[in-house]
Short mmCIF file of C-alpha atoms in Angstrom, two decimals:
data_model
loop_
_atom_site.label_atom_id
_atom_site.label_comp_id
_atom_site.label_asym_id
_atom_site.label_seq_id
_atom_site.Cartn_x
_atom_site.Cartn_y
_atom_site.Cartn_z
CA MET A 1 145.59 204.73 111.93
CA SER A 2 146.51 201.06 112.15
CA ALA A 3 149.47 199.19 110.73
CA LEU A 4 149.27 198.28 107.07
CA THR A 5 149.07 194.48 107.34
CA PHE A 6 149.72 191.91 104.62
CA THR A 7 148.39 188.49 105.63
CA LEU A 8 149.46 185.61 103.42
CA LYS A 9 146.36 184.00 101.89
CA ALA A 10 147.76 180.50 101.28
CA PRO A 11 151.05 178.58 101.38
CA LEU A 12 153.32 179.67 98.53
CA GLN A 13 154.41 177.27 95.80
CA GLN A 14 157.15 179.58 94.47
CA ARG A 15 159.24 182.36 95.92
CA VAL A 16 157.81 185.87 95.71
CA ASP A 17 159.77 189.13 95.42
CA VAL A 18 158.07 191.57 97.84
CA SER A 19 160.65 194.37 97.50
CA PRO A 20 157.97 196.90 96.35
CA LEU A 21 156.26 196.66 99.76
CA THR A 22 158.31 199.09 101.86
CA PRO A 23 157.12 202.16 103.80
CA ASP A 24 158.78 204.70 101.52
CA GLN A 25 157.41 203.10 98.34
CA LEU A 26 153.86 202.77 99.70
CA ALA A 27 153.61 206.24 101.22
CA ASP A 28 150.59 208.19 99.94
CA LYS A 29 149.18 205.17 98.10
CA SER A 30 145.58 204.06 98.67
CA VAL A 31 144.74 200.47 99.59
CA ALA A 32 143.40 199.98 96.06
CA GLU A 33 146.66 201.19 94.53
CA ILE A 34 148.68 198.93 96.83
CA ALA A 35 146.47 195.95 95.95
CA ALA A 36 147.21 196.49 92.24
CA ILE A 37 151.01 196.46 92.60
CA THR A 38 152.57 193.48 90.82
CA LEU A 39 155.02 191.10 92.48
CA VAL A 40 157.38 188.77 90.63
CA SER A 41 157.05 185.05 91.38
CA GLY A 42 159.13 182.96 89.01
CA ARG A 43 157.73 183.71 85.54
CA GLN A 44 154.49 185.06 86.94
CA GLN A 45 153.38 188.58 87.73
CA LEU A 46 151.02 188.50 90.73
CA ARG A 47 148.95 191.35 92.11
CA VAL A 48 149.48 192.01 95.80
CA ASP A 49 145.85 191.15 96.55
CA GLN A 50 146.36 187.74 94.89
CA VAL A 51 149.00 186.89 97.47
CA PHE A 52 147.87 188.82 100.58
CA ASP A 53 144.78 189.96 102.40
CA ILE A 54 145.32 193.67 103.09
CA SER A 55 144.15 195.58 106.16
CA GLY A 56 145.11 198.81 107.92
CA ASP A 57 146.27 202.07 106.40
CA ASP A 58 149.53 203.21 108.04
CA ALA A 59 152.19 202.55 105.39
CA ASN A 60 154.91 203.77 107.76
CA ASP A 61 154.23 200.70 109.93
CA ILE A 62 153.99 197.54 107.81
CA VAL A 63 153.24 194.05 109.16
CA PHE A 64 153.64 190.76 107.29
CA ALA A 65 151.40 188.23 109.07
CA GLN A 66 151.65 184.44 108.69
CA ALA A 67 154.76 185.17 106.66
CA SER A 68 156.61 182.49 104.71
CA ARG A 69 160.29 181.82 104.08
CA LYS A 70 159.41 182.07 100.39
CA LEU A 71 158.95 185.84 100.71
CA ASP A 72 162.22 187.28 99.40
CA TYR A 73 163.64 190.83 99.46
CA ILE A 74 161.55 192.07 102.38
CA GLY A 75 162.68 195.62 103.16
CA GLN A 76 165.00 195.96 100.16
CA LYS A 77 166.44 199.51 99.97
CA MET A 78 164.12 200.54 102.80
CA ASN A 79 164.62 204.21 103.62
CA GLY A 80 162.53 204.70 106.76
CA GLY A 81 159.58 203.41 108.76
CA ARG A 82 159.13 200.01 110.34
CA ILE A 83 158.44 196.49 109.07
CA THR A 84 157.39 193.66 111.39
CA ILE A 85 157.38 190.08 110.10
CA ASN A 86 155.56 187.35 111.99
CA GLY A 87 156.42 183.88 110.74
CA GLY A 88 159.50 183.69 108.55
CA ALA A 89 161.41 185.53 105.85
CA GLY A 90 163.15 184.36 102.71
CA SER A 91 166.49 185.43 101.30
CA TYR A 92 167.83 188.99 101.07
CA LEU A 93 165.97 190.34 104.10
CA GLY A 94 166.92 194.02 104.49
CA LEU A 95 169.04 193.98 101.32
CA GLN A 96 170.70 197.41 100.91
CA MET A 97 168.54 198.82 103.71
CA ARG A 98 169.36 202.48 104.48
CA LYS A 99 167.12 203.60 107.37
CA GLY A 100 164.27 202.38 109.54
CA GLU A 101 163.69 199.19 111.50
CA ILE A 102 162.87 195.61 110.57
CA VAL A 103 161.80 193.12 113.25
CA LEU A 104 161.46 189.45 112.30
CA ASN A 105 159.77 187.07 114.72
CA GLY A 106 160.99 183.88 113.08
CA ASP A 107 163.86 182.60 110.94
CA ALA A 108 165.37 184.01 107.74
CA ASP A 109 167.25 182.49 104.81
CA ALA A 110 170.54 183.56 103.21
CA PHE A 111 172.02 187.02 102.62
CA ALA A 112 170.08 188.87 105.33
CA ALA A 113 171.40 192.44 105.75
CA SER A 114 173.59 192.15 102.64
CA GLY A 115 174.67 195.64 101.57
CA MET A 116 172.85 197.18 104.55
CA ALA A 117 173.96 200.80 105.07
CA GLY A 118 171.87 201.93 108.04
CA GLY A 119 168.90 201.25 110.29
CA THR A 120 168.24 198.27 112.56
CA LEU A 121 167.49 194.65 111.72
CA HIS A 122 166.36 192.59 114.72
CA ILE A 123 165.78 188.87 114.12
CA ASN A 124 164.15 186.93 116.94
CA GLY A 125 165.29 183.64 115.46
CA SER A 126 168.09 182.25 113.31
CA VAL A 127 169.48 183.15 109.88
CA GLY A 128 171.04 181.21 107.03
CA ASP A 129 174.42 181.64 105.37
CA PHE A 130 176.02 184.92 104.27
CA LEU A 131 174.53 187.17 106.95
CA ALA A 132 175.58 190.77 106.11
CA ALA A 133 177.89 189.38 103.41
CA ALA A 134 178.65 190.75 99.96
CA LEU A 135 176.54 189.51 97.08
CA PRO A 136 178.40 187.46 94.44
CA GLY A 137 180.39 189.93 92.34
CA ASP A 138 180.27 192.71 94.96
CA ARG A 139 183.33 193.77 96.95
CA LYS A 140 181.56 194.99 100.09
CA GLY A 141 178.95 193.47 102.34
CA MET A 142 177.24 195.33 105.18
CA LYS A 143 178.17 199.04 105.18
CA GLY A 144 176.45 200.30 108.34
CA GLY A 145 173.59 199.89 110.79
CA VAL A 146 172.90 197.35 113.54
CA VAL A 147 171.91 193.68 113.23
CA ILE A 148 170.77 191.69 116.26
CA ILE A 149 170.25 187.92 116.01
CA THR A 150 168.82 186.07 119.02
CA GLY A 151 169.43 182.64 117.46
CA ASN A 152 172.16 181.15 115.29
CA ALA A 153 173.78 182.24 112.02
CA GLY A 154 175.09 180.08 109.20
CA GLU A 155 178.42 180.17 107.38
CA ARG A 156 180.25 183.25 106.02
CA ALA A 157 178.55 185.71 108.38
CA GLY A 158 180.09 189.15 107.81
CA ASP A 159 181.97 188.15 104.66
CA GLN A 160 183.55 191.35 103.27
CA MET A 161 181.69 193.41 105.89
CA ARG A 162 182.71 197.08 105.61
CA ARG A 163 181.10 198.81 108.58
CA GLY A 164 178.36 198.38 111.22
CA ILE A 165 177.56 196.14 114.18
CA ILE A 166 176.36 192.52 114.20
CA LEU A 167 175.42 190.94 117.55
CA ILE A 168 174.68 187.20 117.49
CA GLU A 169 173.47 185.56 120.69
CA GLY A 170 173.70 181.99 119.41
CA ASN A 171 176.27 180.03 117.42
CA VAL A 172 177.89 180.88 114.07
CA GLY A 173 179.09 178.58 111.30
CA ALA A 174 182.45 178.40 109.53
CA TYR A 175 184.27 181.35 107.96
CA CYS A 176 182.70 183.99 110.20
CA ALA A 177 184.15 187.42 109.31
CA SER A 178 185.94 186.04 106.26
CA ARG A 179 187.59 188.85 104.26
CA MET A 180 186.17 191.35 106.76
CA LEU A 181 187.15 194.97 105.95
CA ALA A 182 185.94 196.75 109.11
CA GLY A 183 183.11 196.82 111.65
CA THR A 184 182.22 194.81 114.76
CA ILE A 185 180.82 191.30 115.15
CA GLY A 186 179.90 189.89 118.57
CA VAL A 187 179.08 186.21 119.18
CA LEU A 188 177.95 184.79 122.53
CA GLY A 189 177.89 181.16 121.36
CA THR A 190 180.43 179.05 119.51
CA VAL A 191 182.07 179.87 116.18
CA GLY A 192 182.98 177.45 113.40
CA ASP A 193 186.28 176.78 111.66
CA TYR A 194 188.37 179.38 109.82
CA LEU A 195 187.22 182.33 111.90
CA GLY A 196 188.47 185.61 110.41
CA TYR A 197 189.88 183.93 107.29
CA GLY A 198 191.36 186.67 105.10
CA MET A 199 190.25 189.34 107.59
CA ARG A 200 191.87 192.76 106.97
CA ARG A 201 190.50 194.94 109.78
CA GLY A 202 187.61 195.01 112.25
CA THR A 203 186.80 193.54 115.64
CA LEU A 204 185.38 190.16 116.60
CA LEU A 205 184.10 189.95 120.18
CA LEU A 206 183.66 186.41 121.53
CA THR A 207 182.83 184.80 124.86
CA GLN A 208 184.23 181.36 124.01
CA GLU A 209 187.68 180.37 122.80
CA PRO A 210 187.62 179.77 119.04
CA LYS A 211 189.53 177.20 117.01
CA LEU A 212 192.26 179.28 115.36
CA HIS A 213 193.86 178.73 111.99
CA ALA A 214 197.58 179.21 111.39
CA THR A 215 197.58 182.89 110.39
CA LEU A 216 195.93 184.29 113.53
CA GLN A 217 198.49 185.58 116.02
CA ASP A 218 198.16 185.24 119.81
CA CYS A 219 198.82 188.67 121.39
CA GLY A 220 198.30 187.76 125.03
CA THR A 221 195.85 188.93 127.69
CA HIS A 222 194.94 192.61 128.00
CA THR A 223 192.64 195.02 129.80
CA LEU A 224 191.14 197.26 127.10
CA PRO A 225 189.42 200.42 128.41
CA PHE A 226 187.74 201.10 125.03
CA LEU A 227 185.54 198.06 125.62
CA SER A 228 183.72 199.99 128.37
CA LEU A 229 182.68 202.51 125.73
CA MET A 230 181.65 199.74 123.35
CA PHE A 231 179.51 198.06 126.00
CA LYS A 232 177.96 201.40 126.88
CA SER A 233 176.86 201.71 123.25
CA PHE A 234 175.25 198.25 123.56
CA ALA A 235 173.33 199.16 126.73
CA ASN A 236 170.13 200.23 124.99
CA PHE A 237 169.99 197.31 122.56
CA PRO A 238 167.28 194.66 123.17
CA SER A 239 169.97 192.00 123.43
CA LYS A 240 171.97 189.96 125.94
CA PHE A 241 174.96 192.03 124.83
CA ALA A 242 173.53 194.93 126.86
CA SER A 243 174.66 193.20 130.08
CA LEU A 244 178.33 192.77 129.12
CA LYS A 245 180.75 194.65 131.37
CA GLN A 246 184.18 193.01 131.65
CA ASN A 247 187.04 194.44 129.62
CA ARG A 248 189.71 191.79 130.25
CA VAL A 249 190.30 189.82 127.04
CA GLN A 250 192.55 187.38 125.27
CA ARG A 251 193.54 189.13 122.06
CA TYR A 252 194.40 187.63 118.70
CA ALA A 253 195.48 189.57 115.60
CA GLY A 254 194.96 188.64 112.00
CA ASP A 255 194.61 187.54 109.41
CA ILE A 256 198.39 188.10 109.21
CA ALA A 257 198.30 186.66 105.69
CA ASN A 258 196.20 189.70 104.71
CA ASP A 259 197.66 192.78 106.53
CA GLY A 260 196.83 191.38 109.98
CA LYS A 261 195.11 194.51 111.35
CA GLY A 262 191.95 192.77 112.49
CA GLU A 263 191.46 191.66 116.07
CA ILE A 264 189.66 188.84 117.85
CA LEU A 265 188.87 189.56 121.49
CA VAL A 266 187.78 186.71 123.77
CA LEU A 267 186.23 187.91 127.03
CA LYS A 268 187.85 186.37 130.10
#
């Protein structure tokens, strides 16, 4: 068996909702049945074979080739299997994902990993705003799983994040971990203004000193043995975080305007 591959036929004029194309939804379907599935694009209903050339037959291993950043909802509510995206991805990548693995070789737009509850999302590129953040009207963002970003992330990464791990090798925009409820975010690059704004709990792991706002409290320098266990859990990840070892940190607590039980740890 070979990977079920969707190759974009032509550049897209409008955004296309490809949420029906996940391993669990395509299991046991023939290529003809998959080709007849309809995808929403604005006011249009498009058959899959109008948008993609289809090859392969292993629905547990899906590939989007020559992918566009107008392909939205890739991997929505995915419950197993693997999706590989070569090119780019639109908004809501991995929305409410539960299990499985998504690998993007390119950049993604806003709200990647929003509502994610499990599995792994590995982006070999950068992402837009609201990474792992709550959708408008929701009270919780990412709820579990692992997200690895080799590039940069936009603003509001981890907004209202509830659980899980986000590892960002590049830089992050303003309001990272705003209103964060729990979980772990690591950033190797720089972070923007208002880091941890409204943060209730959770851990931010940084390698560079951030610009702090008034309601983050300096708690001094500490050696934290639990970091050795955290770094051990990172050891098998395909990320630069796998090589971290030191457990001496500058610790900040906050947001003290909102319980103040979160922590920001800057590796020394």
